[in-house]
PDB file of N, CA and C in Angstrom:
ATOM      1  N   MET Y   1     -10.424  43.653  21.528  1.00  0.00           N
ATOM      2  CA  MET Y   1      -9.190  43.354  22.212  1.00  0.00           C
ATOM      3  C   MET Y   1      -8.554  42.065  21.694  1.00  0.00           C
ATOM      4  N   LEU Y   2      -9.371  41.165  21.174  1.00  0.00           N
ATOM      5  CA  LEU Y   2      -8.853  39.899  20.675  1.00  0.00           C
ATOM      6  C   LEU Y   2      -9.340  39.702  19.251  1.00  0.00           C
ATOM      7  N   THR Y   3      -8.405  39.489  18.342  1.00  0.00           N
ATOM      8  CA  THR Y   3      -8.744  39.241  16.946  1.00  0.00           C
ATOM      9  C   THR Y   3      -8.289  37.833  16.585  1.00  0.00           C
ATOM     10  N   PRO Y   4      -9.212  36.940  16.238  1.00  0.00           N
ATOM     11  CA  PRO Y   4      -8.831  35.581  15.852  1.00  0.00           C
ATOM     12  C   PRO Y   4      -7.928  35.590  14.625  1.00  0.00           C
ATOM     13  N   HIS Y   5      -6.994  34.674  14.586  1.00  0.00           N
ATOM     14  CA  HIS Y   5      -6.071  34.557  13.470  1.00  0.00           C
ATOM     15  C   HIS Y   5      -6.828  34.141  12.213  1.00  0.00           C
ATOM     16  N   ARG Y   6      -6.366  34.623  11.061  1.00  0.00           N
ATOM     17  CA  ARG Y   6      -7.057  34.332   9.794  1.00  0.00           C
ATOM     18  C   ARG Y   6      -7.106  32.834   9.500  1.00  0.00           C
ATOM     19  N   LEU Y   7      -6.067  32.083   9.902  1.00  0.00           N
ATOM     20  CA  LEU Y   7      -6.089  30.636   9.654  1.00  0.00           C
ATOM     21  C   LEU Y   7      -7.151  29.947  10.509  1.00  0.00           C
ATOM     22  N   TYR Y   8      -7.304  30.423  11.734  1.00  0.00           N
ATOM     23  CA  TYR Y   8      -8.368  29.869  12.583  1.00  0.00           C
ATOM     24  C   TYR Y   8      -9.725  30.176  11.972  1.00  0.00           C
ATOM     25  N   LEU Y   9      -9.904  31.393  11.512  1.00  0.00           N
ATOM     26  CA  LEU Y   9     -11.184  31.771  10.908  1.00  0.00           C
ATOM     27  C   LEU Y   9     -11.488  30.956   9.653  1.00  0.00           C
ATOM     28  N   SER Y  10     -10.445  30.510   8.968  1.00  0.00           N
ATOM     29  CA  SER Y  10     -10.655  29.739   7.742  1.00  0.00           C
ATOM     30  C   SER Y  10     -11.093  28.299   8.012  1.00  0.00           C
ATOM     31  N   LEU Y  11     -11.112  27.888   9.264  1.00  0.00           N
ATOM     32  CA  LEU Y  11     -11.496  26.515   9.596  1.00  0.00           C
ATOM     33  C   LEU Y  11     -12.983  26.246   9.441  1.00  0.00           C
ATOM     34  N   GLY Y  12     -13.796  27.295   9.412  1.00  0.00           N
ATOM     35  CA  GLY Y  12     -15.228  27.073   9.268  1.00  0.00           C
ATOM     36  C   GLY Y  12     -16.011  28.367   9.191  1.00  0.00           C
ATOM     37  N   GLU Y  13     -17.254  28.239   8.801  1.00  0.00           N
ATOM     38  CA  GLU Y  13     -18.125  29.402   8.640  1.00  0.00           C
ATOM     39  C   GLU Y  13     -18.603  29.963   9.977  1.00  0.00           C
ATOM     40  N   THR Y  14     -18.789  29.078  10.955  1.00  0.00           N
ATOM     41  CA  THR Y  14     -19.307  29.511  12.253  1.00  0.00           C
ATOM     42  C   THR Y  14     -18.301  29.214  13.354  1.00  0.00           C
ATOM     43  N   GLN Y  15     -18.475  29.865  14.492  1.00  0.00           N
ATOM     44  CA  GLN Y  15     -17.605  29.629  15.644  1.00  0.00           C
ATOM     45  C   GLN Y  15     -17.654  28.159  16.051  1.00  0.00           C
ATOM     46  N   SER Y  16     -18.831  27.584  16.030  1.00  0.00           N
ATOM     47  CA  SER Y  16     -18.994  26.182  16.396  1.00  0.00           C
ATOM     48  C   SER Y  16     -18.240  25.261  15.440  1.00  0.00           C
ATOM     49  N   ALA Y  17     -18.358  25.518  14.146  1.00  0.00           N
ATOM     50  CA  ALA Y  17     -17.668  24.703  13.149  1.00  0.00           C
ATOM     51  C   ALA Y  17     -16.154  24.837  13.290  1.00  0.00           C
ATOM     52  N   ARG Y  18     -15.674  26.062  13.523  1.00  0.00           N
ATOM     53  CA  ARG Y  18     -14.238  26.286  13.698  1.00  0.00           C
ATOM     54  C   ARG Y  18     -13.719  25.562  14.928  1.00  0.00           C
ATOM     55  N   LEU Y  19     -14.462  25.634  16.010  1.00  0.00           N
ATOM     56  CA  LEU Y  19     -14.050  24.985  17.248  1.00  0.00           C
ATOM     57  C   LEU Y  19     -13.945  23.471  17.075  1.00  0.00           C
ATOM     58  N   LYS Y  20     -14.924  22.870  16.424  1.00  0.00           N
ATOM     59  CA  LYS Y  20     -14.894  21.421  16.193  1.00  0.00           C
ATOM     60  C   LYS Y  20     -13.698  21.018  15.337  1.00  0.00           C
ATOM     61  N   LYS Y  21     -13.457  21.784  14.278  1.00  0.00           N
ATOM     62  CA  LYS Y  21     -12.336  21.488  13.387  1.00  0.00           C
ATOM     63  C   LYS Y  21     -11.001  21.652  14.127  1.00  0.00           C
ATOM     64  N   TYR Y  22     -10.882  22.703  14.922  1.00  0.00           N
ATOM     65  CA  TYR Y  22      -9.655  22.955  15.677  1.00  0.00           C
ATOM     66  C   TYR Y  22      -9.409  21.845  16.685  1.00  0.00           C
ATOM     67  N   GLN Y  23     -10.437  21.441  17.394  1.00  0.00           N
ATOM     68  CA  GLN Y  23     -10.301  20.350  18.366  1.00  0.00           C
ATOM     69  C   GLN Y  23      -9.856  19.059  17.689  1.00  0.00           C
ATOM     70  N   LYS Y  24     -10.375  18.800  16.502  1.00  0.00           N
ATOM     71  CA  LYS Y  24      -9.972  17.608  15.760  1.00  0.00           C
ATOM     72  C   LYS Y  24      -8.494  17.695  15.371  1.00  0.00           C
ATOM     73  N   LEU Y  25      -8.077  18.874  14.911  1.00  0.00           N
ATOM     74  CA  LEU Y  25      -6.680  19.062  14.503  1.00  0.00           C
ATOM     75  C   LEU Y  25      -5.706  18.858  15.659  1.00  0.00           C
ATOM     76  N   ILE Y  26      -6.002  19.437  16.801  1.00  0.00           N
ATOM     77  CA  ILE Y  26      -5.059  19.320  17.918  1.00  0.00           C
ATOM     78  C   ILE Y  26      -5.180  17.983  18.625  1.00  0.00           C
ATOM     79  N   GLY Y  27      -6.234  17.248  18.343  1.00  0.00           N
ATOM     80  CA  GLY Y  27      -6.422  15.944  18.958  1.00  0.00           C
ATOM     81  C   GLY Y  27      -5.671  14.831  18.245  1.00  0.00           C
ATOM     82  N   GLU Y  28      -5.163  15.113  17.044  1.00  0.00           N
ATOM     83  CA  GLU Y  28      -4.431  14.106  16.284  1.00  0.00           C
ATOM     84  C   GLU Y  28      -3.034  13.939  16.880  1.00  0.00           C
ATOM     85  N   SER Y  29      -2.570  12.709  16.924  1.00  0.00           N
ATOM     86  CA  SER Y  29      -1.234  12.478  17.468  1.00  0.00           C
ATOM     87  C   SER Y  29      -0.261  12.103  16.355  1.00  0.00           C
ATOM     88  N   LEU Y  30       0.999  12.336  16.612  1.00  0.00           N
ATOM     89  CA  LEU Y  30       2.047  12.001  15.653  1.00  0.00           C
ATOM     90  C   LEU Y  30       2.499  10.572  15.873  1.00  0.00           C
ATOM     91  N   GLY Y  31       2.892   9.901  14.803  1.00  0.00           N
ATOM     92  CA  GLY Y  31       3.409   8.550  14.903  1.00  0.00           C
ATOM     93  C   GLY Y  31       4.792   8.537  15.536  1.00  0.00           C
ATOM     94  N   ALA Y  32       5.175   7.404  16.077  1.00  0.00           N
ATOM     95  CA  ALA Y  32       6.478   7.268  16.734  1.00  0.00           C
ATOM     96  C   ALA Y  32       7.617   7.570  15.773  1.00  0.00           C
ATOM     97  N   ASP Y  33       7.466   7.199  14.504  1.00  0.00           N
ATOM     98  CA  ASP Y  33       8.531   7.459  13.519  1.00  0.00           C
ATOM     99  C   ASP Y  33       8.717   8.956  13.279  1.00  0.00           C
ATOM    100  N   VAL Y  34       7.619   9.705  13.243  1.00  0.00           N
ATOM    101  CA  VAL Y  34       7.696  11.150  13.037  1.00  0.00           C
ATOM    102  C   VAL Y  34       8.343  11.807  14.256  1.00  0.00           C
ATOM    103  N   ILE Y  35       7.946  11.385  15.436  1.00  0.00           N
ATOM    104  CA  ILE Y  35       8.532  11.939  16.666  1.00  0.00           C
ATOM    105  C   ILE Y  35      10.022  11.649  16.717  1.00  0.00           C
ATOM    106  N   ALA Y  36      10.429  10.452  16.321  1.00  0.00           N
ATOM    107  CA  ALA Y  36      11.851  10.101  16.307  1.00  0.00           C
ATOM    108  C   ALA Y  36      12.628  10.995  15.339  1.00  0.00           C
ATOM    109  N   LYS Y  37      12.065  11.271  14.163  1.00  0.00           N
ATOM    110  CA  LYS Y  37      12.730  12.150  13.189  1.00  0.00           C
ATOM    111  C   LYS Y  37      12.861  13.572  13.738  1.00  0.00           C
ATOM    112  N   ILE Y  38      11.816  14.048  14.390  1.00  0.00           N
ATOM    113  CA  ILE Y  38      11.842  15.394  14.968  1.00  0.00           C
ATOM    114  C   ILE Y  38      12.909  15.475  16.047  1.00  0.00           C
ATOM    115  N   ARG Y  39      12.946  14.488  16.928  1.00  0.00           N
ATOM    116  CA  ARG Y  39      13.942  14.477  18.010  1.00  0.00           C
ATOM    117  C   ARG Y  39      15.357  14.422  17.456  1.00  0.00           C
ATOM    118  N   HIS Y  40      15.583  13.541  16.481  1.00  0.00           N
ATOM    119  CA  HIS Y  40      16.902  13.410  15.884  1.00  0.00           C
ATOM    120  C   HIS Y  40      17.347  14.739  15.271  1.00  0.00           C
ATOM    121  N   SER Y  41      16.475  15.356  14.498  1.00  0.00           N
ATOM    122  CA  SER Y  41      16.810  16.617  13.848  1.00  0.00           C
ATOM    123  C   SER Y  41      17.066  17.723  14.864  1.00  0.00           C
ATOM    124  N   ALA Y  42      16.238  17.792  15.888  1.00  0.00           N
ATOM    125  CA  ALA Y  42      16.405  18.821  16.918  1.00  0.00           C
ATOM    126  C   ALA Y  42      17.712  18.615  17.681  1.00  0.00           C
ATOM    127  N   ASN Y  43      18.001  17.385  18.034  1.00  0.00           N
ATOM    128  CA  ASN Y  43      19.222  17.099  18.801  1.00  0.00           C
ATOM    129  C   ASN Y  43      20.485  17.355  18.000  1.00  0.00           C
ATOM    130  N   LYS Y  44      20.433  17.164  16.698  1.00  0.00           N
ATOM    131  CA  LYS Y  44      21.608  17.341  15.838  1.00  0.00           C
ATOM    132  C   LYS Y  44      21.657  18.717  15.181  1.00  0.00           C
ATOM    133  N   GLY Y  45      20.607  19.526  15.379  1.00  0.00           N
ATOM    134  CA  GLY Y  45      20.566  20.843  14.757  1.00  0.00           C
ATOM    135  C   GLY Y  45      20.340  20.778  13.265  1.00  0.00           C
ATOM    136  N   LEU Y  46      19.591  19.785  12.826  1.00  0.00           N
ATOM    137  CA  LEU Y  46      19.329  19.578  11.407  1.00  0.00           C
ATOM    138  C   LEU Y  46      18.002  20.197  10.993  1.00  0.00           C
ATOM    139  N   ILE Y  47      17.883  20.491   9.709  1.00  0.00           N
ATOM    140  CA  ILE Y  47      16.621  20.954   9.139  1.00  0.00           C
ATOM    141  C   ILE Y  47      15.834  19.724   8.713  1.00  0.00           C
ATOM    142  N   LEU Y  48      14.625  19.589   9.217  1.00  0.00           N
ATOM    143  CA  LEU Y  48      13.773  18.459   8.865  1.00  0.00           C
ATOM    144  C   LEU Y  48      12.761  18.932   7.831  1.00  0.00           C
ATOM    145  N   GLY Y  49      12.774  18.312   6.671  1.00  0.00           N
ATOM    146  CA  GLY Y  49      11.821  18.694   5.638  1.00  0.00           C
ATOM    147  C   GLY Y  49      12.272  18.214   4.279  1.00  0.00           C
ATOM    148  N   THR Y  50      11.508  18.581   3.309  1.00  0.00           N
ATOM    149  CA  THR Y  50      11.809  18.186   1.935  1.00  0.00           C
ATOM    150  C   THR Y  50      13.011  18.976   1.424  1.00  0.00           C
ATOM    151  N   GLU Y  51      13.561  18.529   0.316  1.00  0.00           N
ATOM    152  CA  GLU Y  51      14.680  19.243  -0.307  1.00  0.00           C
ATOM    153  C   GLU Y  51      14.263  20.663  -0.669  1.00  0.00           C
ATOM    154  N   LYS Y  52      13.051  20.824  -1.178  1.00  0.00           N
ATOM    155  CA  LYS Y  52      12.542  22.151  -1.545  1.00  0.00           C
ATOM    156  C   LYS Y  52      12.488  23.062  -0.320  1.00  0.00           C
ATOM    157  N   PHE Y  53      12.017  22.533   0.803  1.00  0.00           N
ATOM    158  CA  PHE Y  53      11.940  23.321   2.030  1.00  0.00           C
ATOM    159  C   PHE Y  53      13.335  23.752   2.475  1.00  0.00           C
ATOM    160  N   ARG Y  54      14.287  22.818   2.413  1.00  0.00           N
ATOM    161  CA  ARG Y  54      15.652  23.136   2.840  1.00  0.00           C
ATOM    162  C   ARG Y  54      16.265  24.199   1.921  1.00  0.00           C
ATOM    163  N   GLN Y  55      15.983  24.124   0.615  1.00  0.00           N
ATOM    164  CA  GLN Y  55      16.478  25.130  -0.323  1.00  0.00           C
ATOM    165  C   GLN Y  55      15.877  26.504  -0.017  1.00  0.00           C
ATOM    166  N   GLN Y  56      14.585  26.522   0.292  1.00  0.00           N
ATOM    167  CA  GLN Y  56      13.924  27.784   0.635  1.00  0.00           C
ATOM    168  C   GLN Y  56      14.544  28.377   1.895  1.00  0.00           C
ATOM    169  N   PHE Y  57      14.838  27.528   2.874  1.00  0.00           N
ATOM    170  CA  PHE Y  57      15.466  27.985   4.108  1.00  0.00           C
ATOM    171  C   PHE Y  57      16.809  28.640   3.798  1.00  0.00           C
ATOM    172  N   GLU Y  58      17.596  27.975   2.974  1.00  0.00           N
ATOM    173  CA  GLU Y  58      18.910  28.493   2.620  1.00  0.00           C
ATOM    174  C   GLU Y  58      18.802  29.822   1.877  1.00  0.00           C
ATOM    175  N   GLU Y  59      17.828  29.939   0.958  1.00  0.00           N
ATOM    176  CA  GLU Y  59      17.636  31.183   0.212  1.00  0.00           C
ATOM    177  C   GLU Y  59      17.258  32.334   1.129  1.00  0.00           C
ATOM    178  N   ILE Y  60      16.391  32.065   2.091  1.00  0.00           N
ATOM    179  CA  ILE Y  60      15.906  33.114   2.990  1.00  0.00           C
ATOM    180  C   ILE Y  60      16.972  33.529   3.992  1.00  0.00           C
ATOM    181  N   THR Y  61      17.668  32.550   4.562  1.00  0.00           N
ATOM    182  CA  THR Y  61      18.611  32.846   5.636  1.00  0.00           C
ATOM    183  C   THR Y  61      20.042  33.041   5.163  1.00  0.00           C
ATOM    184  N   GLY Y  62      20.365  32.535   3.972  1.00  0.00           N
ATOM    185  CA  GLY Y  62      21.734  32.572   3.510  1.00  0.00           C
ATOM    186  C   GLY Y  62      22.604  31.552   4.214  1.00  0.00           C
ATOM    187  N   ASP Y  63      21.993  30.697   5.004  1.00  0.00           N
ATOM    188  CA  ASP Y  63      22.697  29.673   5.769  1.00  0.00           C
ATOM    189  C   ASP Y  63      22.541  28.329   5.048  1.00  0.00           C
ATOM    190  N   SER Y  64      23.554  27.496   5.136  1.00  0.00           N
ATOM    191  CA  SER Y  64      23.502  26.174   4.518  1.00  0.00           C
ATOM    192  C   SER Y  64      23.678  25.120   5.595  1.00  0.00           C
ATOM    193  N   PRO Y  65      22.622  24.876   6.391  1.00  0.00           N
ATOM    194  CA  PRO Y  65      22.739  23.936   7.490  1.00  0.00           C
ATOM    195  C   PRO Y  65      22.724  22.481   7.018  1.00  0.00           C
ATOM    196  N   SER Y  66      23.123  21.607   7.910  1.00  0.00           N
ATOM    197  CA  SER Y  66      22.979  20.187   7.622  1.00  0.00           C
ATOM    198  C   SER Y  66      21.507  19.887   7.439  1.00  0.00           C
ATOM    199  N   SER Y  67      21.197  18.757   6.829  1.00  0.00           N
ATOM    200  CA  SER Y  67      19.802  18.464   6.572  1.00  0.00           C
ATOM    201  C   SER Y  67      19.452  17.042   6.953  1.00  0.00           C
ATOM    202  N   SER Y  68      18.169  16.836   7.125  1.00  0.00           N
ATOM    203  CA  SER Y  68      17.610  15.523   7.418  1.00  0.00           C
ATOM    204  C   SER Y  68      16.389  15.353   6.539  1.00  0.00           C
ATOM    205  N   ASP Y  69      16.347  14.292   5.749  1.00  0.00           N
ATOM    206  CA  ASP Y  69      15.216  14.076   4.857  1.00  0.00           C
ATOM    207  C   ASP Y  69      13.935  13.888   5.632  1.00  0.00           C
ATOM    208  N   GLU Y  70      12.848  14.311   5.025  1.00  0.00           N
ATOM    209  CA  GLU Y  70      11.515  14.184   5.616  1.00  0.00           C
ATOM    210  C   GLU Y  70      11.164  12.733   5.792  1.00  0.00           C
TER     211      GLU Y  70
END
């Protein structure tokens, strides 16, 4: 009934190892500068990321949104 996602399974060889790695990943916090960039981009409707990421977005969607550097 439940199939773990392939990325979760790639975190470790055993359930215990995967759980420890996952807990470490979600336990990390973002810096205030990163949170500020995310908020600014979200509030202005900007794409946050590298130039390459923004180009990929435009290619996939055909949209040319405003951008915000990473």
